[in-house]
């Protein structure tokens, strides 16, 4: 009878230890980079000249609703600038430029 008691005590002890000590290594929240929101970039950097819908044309800004430029060329214009349009290569990451270029395509009428 006494033996059984010791066993149960030992059992609970081991159980208690494993509970406190065995902290699960919490799985990190997935570190995959969140997809860049091209619309947000556009509304931050581009509306001053192109306007919310791309057709404002301030400082002679090209109407993005009628632009037929392919996305690679848009990336080029945004990265390196063109005439009055300032280059964005120092302001925006490659991912952001690609995202905003893709967003300008959605302005097309
Ligand atoms: C300082 C005003 C200004 C800002 C800010 C600006 N643009 Fe422009 N953008 C222009 C002007 C002016 C042109 C026309 C350049 C020319 O005549 O060669 C242009 C042209 C373009 C073109 C080429 C369109 C075509 O069919 O030729 C694209 C694409 C474009 N802008 C996208 C953007 C995006 C995206 C942003 C924000 C990241 C932006 N622009 C910010 C003034 C601006």
mmCIF file of C-alpha atoms and ligand atoms in Angstrom:
data_model
loop_
_atom_site.group_PDB
_atom_site.id
_atom_site.type_symbol
_atom_site.label_atom_id
_atom_site.label_comp_id
_atom_site.label_asym_id
_atom_site.label_seq_id
_atom_site.Cartn_x
_atom_site.Cartn_y
_atom_site.Cartn_z
ATOM 1 C CA UNK A 1 0.000 0.000 0.000
ATOM 2 C CA UNK A 2 2.786 2.347 0.911
ATOM 3 C CA UNK A 3 4.574 1.534 -2.335
ATOM 4 C CA UNK A 4 1.534 2.494 -4.342
ATOM 5 C CA UNK A 5 1.365 5.868 -2.601
ATOM 6 C CA UNK A 6 4.972 6.600 -3.459
ATOM 7 C CA UNK A 7 4.358 5.669 -7.040
ATOM 8 C CA UNK A 8 1.388 7.960 -7.311
ATOM 9 C CA UNK A 9 3.327 10.804 -5.701
ATOM 10 C CA UNK A 10 6.220 10.240 -8.039
ATOM 11 C CA UNK A 11 3.845 10.099 -10.927
ATOM 12 C CA UNK A 12 2.243 13.423 -10.112
ATOM 13 C CA UNK A 13 5.660 14.981 -9.579
ATOM 14 C CA UNK A 14 6.927 13.903 -12.974
ATOM 15 C CA UNK A 15 3.660 15.021 -14.529
ATOM 16 C CA UNK A 16 3.905 18.458 -12.895
ATOM 17 C CA UNK A 17 7.481 18.916 -14.074
ATOM 18 C CA UNK A 18 6.730 18.032 -17.644
ATOM 19 C CA UNK A 19 3.899 20.540 -17.589
ATOM 20 C CA UNK A 20 5.926 23.526 -16.426
ATOM 21 C CA UNK A 21 9.219 22.729 -18.089
ATOM 22 C CA UNK A 22 8.137 21.520 -21.467
ATOM 23 C CA UNK A 23 7.294 24.843 -23.008
ATOM 24 C CA UNK A 24 6.301 24.319 -26.580
ATOM 25 C CA UNK A 25 8.450 26.230 -29.014
ATOM 26 C CA UNK A 26 5.734 28.487 -30.328
ATOM 27 C CA UNK A 27 5.588 28.393 -34.089
ATOM 28 C CA UNK A 28 6.379 31.864 -35.384
ATOM 29 C CA UNK A 29 3.579 33.588 -37.257
ATOM 30 C CA UNK A 30 4.335 32.935 -40.903
ATOM 31 C CA UNK A 31 7.140 35.298 -41.824
ATOM 32 C CA UNK A 32 6.269 35.402 -45.509
ATOM 33 C CA UNK A 33 6.321 39.023 -46.638
ATOM 34 C CA UNK A 34 2.830 40.456 -46.880
ATOM 35 C CA UNK A 35 1.818 41.254 -50.411
ATOM 36 C CA UNK A 36 2.463 44.902 -51.182
ATOM 37 C CA UNK A 37 -0.696 46.931 -51.576
ATOM 38 C CA UNK A 38 -0.217 48.758 -54.876
ATOM 39 C CA UNK A 39 -3.303 50.861 -54.299
ATOM 40 C CA UNK A 40 -1.884 52.174 -51.046
ATOM 41 C CA UNK A 41 1.414 53.059 -52.727
ATOM 42 C CA UNK A 42 -0.463 54.824 -55.531
ATOM 43 C CA UNK A 43 -2.585 56.845 -53.122
ATOM 44 C CA UNK A 44 0.535 57.863 -51.219
ATOM 45 C CA UNK A 45 2.894 58.800 -54.050
ATOM 46 C CA UNK A 46 1.045 59.191 -57.312
ATOM 47 C CA UNK A 47 -2.272 60.942 -56.709
ATOM 48 C CA UNK A 48 -0.581 64.355 -56.442
ATOM 49 C CA UNK A 49 -0.009 64.320 -60.178
ATOM 50 C CA UNK A 50 -2.103 61.521 -61.616
ATOM 51 C CA UNK A 51 -5.135 61.898 -59.353
ATOM 52 C CA UNK A 52 -7.136 59.216 -57.603
ATOM 53 C CA UNK A 53 -8.466 57.849 -60.899
ATOM 54 C CA UNK A 54 -5.333 58.438 -62.973
ATOM 55 C CA UNK A 55 -6.850 61.185 -65.105
ATOM 56 C CA UNK A 56 -6.028 64.336 -63.180
ATOM 57 C CA UNK A 57 -3.032 65.219 -65.321
ATOM 58 C CA UNK A 58 -1.383 67.681 -62.932
ATOM 59 C CA UNK A 59 2.017 68.923 -64.165
ATOM 60 C CA UNK A 60 1.270 67.249 -67.482
ATOM 61 C CA UNK A 61 0.982 63.833 -65.866
ATOM 62 C CA UNK A 62 -0.034 61.184 -68.325
ATOM 63 C CA UNK A 63 -3.636 60.009 -68.178
ATOM 64 C CA UNK A 64 -3.286 56.509 -66.809
ATOM 65 C CA UNK A 65 -6.813 55.626 -67.891
ATOM 66 C CA UNK A 66 -5.807 55.872 -71.514
ATOM 67 C CA UNK A 67 -2.230 54.661 -71.139
ATOM 68 C CA UNK A 68 -1.486 51.602 -73.217
ATOM 69 C CA UNK A 69 1.992 51.149 -71.804
ATOM 70 C CA UNK A 70 2.762 47.532 -70.886
ATOM 71 C CA UNK A 71 3.530 46.827 -67.255
ATOM 72 C CA UNK A 72 7.299 46.444 -67.815
ATOM 73 C CA UNK A 73 7.421 49.935 -69.331
ATOM 74 C CA UNK A 74 5.392 51.343 -66.455
ATOM 75 C CA UNK A 75 7.862 49.829 -64.036
ATOM 76 C CA UNK A 76 10.602 51.536 -66.033
ATOM 77 C CA UNK A 77 8.873 54.935 -65.981
ATOM 78 C CA UNK A 78 8.125 54.674 -62.263
ATOM 79 C CA UNK A 79 11.641 53.491 -61.436
ATOM 80 C CA UNK A 80 13.598 55.959 -63.536
ATOM 81 C CA UNK A 81 11.101 58.749 -64.080
ATOM 82 C CA UNK A 82 10.305 60.511 -67.351
ATOM 83 C CA UNK A 83 10.438 64.243 -67.951
ATOM 84 C CA UNK A 84 8.469 65.897 -65.143
ATOM 85 C CA UNK A 85 7.758 62.629 -63.422
ATOM 86 C CA UNK A 86 10.282 61.993 -60.703
ATOM 87 C CA UNK A 87 12.041 58.624 -60.405
ATOM 88 C CA UNK A 88 10.868 56.476 -57.542
ATOM 89 C CA UNK A 89 13.794 54.097 -57.323
ATOM 90 C CA UNK A 90 15.106 55.724 -54.158
ATOM 91 C CA UNK A 91 11.674 56.029 -52.588
ATOM 92 C CA UNK A 92 10.083 52.690 -53.307
ATOM 93 C CA UNK A 93 11.288 49.120 -53.210
ATOM 94 C CA UNK A 94 11.205 46.993 -56.337
ATOM 95 C CA UNK A 95 8.206 45.124 -54.940
ATOM 96 C CA UNK A 96 6.321 48.368 -54.334
ATOM 97 C CA UNK A 97 7.090 49.671 -57.823
ATOM 98 C CA UNK A 98 5.862 46.415 -59.349
ATOM 99 C CA UNK A 99 2.738 46.517 -57.211
ATOM 100 C CA UNK A 100 1.908 50.114 -58.069
ATOM 101 C CA UNK A 101 2.607 49.494 -61.761
ATOM 102 C CA UNK A 102 0.128 46.638 -61.635
ATOM 103 C CA UNK A 103 -2.332 48.880 -59.856
ATOM 104 C CA UNK A 104 -2.131 51.558 -62.561
ATOM 105 C CA UNK A 105 -3.292 48.932 -65.046
ATOM 106 C CA UNK A 106 -6.539 48.625 -63.106
ATOM 107 C CA UNK A 107 -7.247 52.336 -63.678
ATOM 108 C CA UNK A 108 -7.628 51.746 -67.397
ATOM 109 C CA UNK A 109 -11.089 52.437 -68.730
HETATM 110 C C1 LIG B 1 5.459 65.031 -60.203
HETATM 111 C C2 LIG B 1 4.221 64.511 -60.732
HETATM 112 C C3 LIG B 1 4.117 62.999 -60.905
HETATM 113 C C4 LIG B 1 4.111 62.053 -59.911
HETATM 114 C C5 LIG B 1 4.228 62.249 -58.414
HETATM 115 C C6 LIG B 1 3.930 60.785 -60.577
HETATM 116 N N1 LIG B 1 3.851 60.966 -61.933
HETATM 117 FE FE1 LIG B 1 3.631 59.514 -63.323
HETATM 118 N N2 LIG B 1 3.838 60.872 -64.803
HETATM 119 C C7 LIG B 1 3.987 62.229 -64.608
HETATM 120 C C8 LIG B 1 4.193 62.871 -65.896
HETATM 121 C C9 LIG B 1 4.371 64.359 -66.125
HETATM 122 C C10 LIG B 1 4.172 61.836 -66.868
HETATM 123 C C11 LIG B 1 4.359 61.981 -68.364
HETATM 124 C C12 LIG B 1 5.849 61.925 -68.643
HETATM 125 C C13 LIG B 1 6.169 62.256 -70.090
HETATM 126 O O1 LIG B 1 5.497 63.124 -70.649
HETATM 127 O O2 LIG B 1 7.079 61.624 -70.645
HETATM 128 C C14 LIG B 1 3.947 60.603 -66.147
HETATM 129 C C15 LIG B 1 3.861 59.356 -66.734
HETATM 130 C C16 LIG B 1 3.575 58.191 -66.063
HETATM 131 C C17 LIG B 1 3.417 56.906 -66.695
HETATM 132 C C18 LIG B 1 3.561 56.596 -68.158
HETATM 133 C C19 LIG B 1 2.239 56.529 -68.843
HETATM 134 C C20 LIG B 1 2.372 56.331 -70.326
HETATM 135 O O3 LIG B 1 1.473 55.681 -70.898
HETATM 136 O O4 LIG B 1 3.332 56.820 -70.915
HETATM 137 C C21 LIG B 1 3.124 56.017 -65.716
HETATM 138 C C22 LIG B 1 2.856 54.534 -65.861
HETATM 139 C C23 LIG B 1 3.121 56.742 -64.460
HETATM 140 N N3 LIG B 1 3.395 58.067 -64.723
HETATM 141 C C24 LIG B 1 2.868 56.171 -63.243
HETATM 142 C C25 LIG B 1 3.076 56.821 -62.036
HETATM 143 C C26 LIG B 1 3.027 56.183 -60.758
HETATM 144 C C27 LIG B 1 2.688 54.736 -60.518
HETATM 145 C C28 LIG B 1 3.337 57.129 -59.824
HETATM 146 C C29 LIG B 1 3.500 56.922 -58.321
HETATM 147 C C30 LIG B 1 4.499 55.984 -57.925
HETATM 148 C C31 LIG B 1 3.548 58.382 -60.532
HETATM 149 N N4 LIG B 1 3.382 58.147 -61.863
HETATM 150 C C32 LIG B 1 3.845 59.566 -59.915
HETATM 151 C C33 LIG B 1 3.958 62.909 -63.422
HETATM 152 C C34 LIG B 1 3.970 62.314 -62.164
#
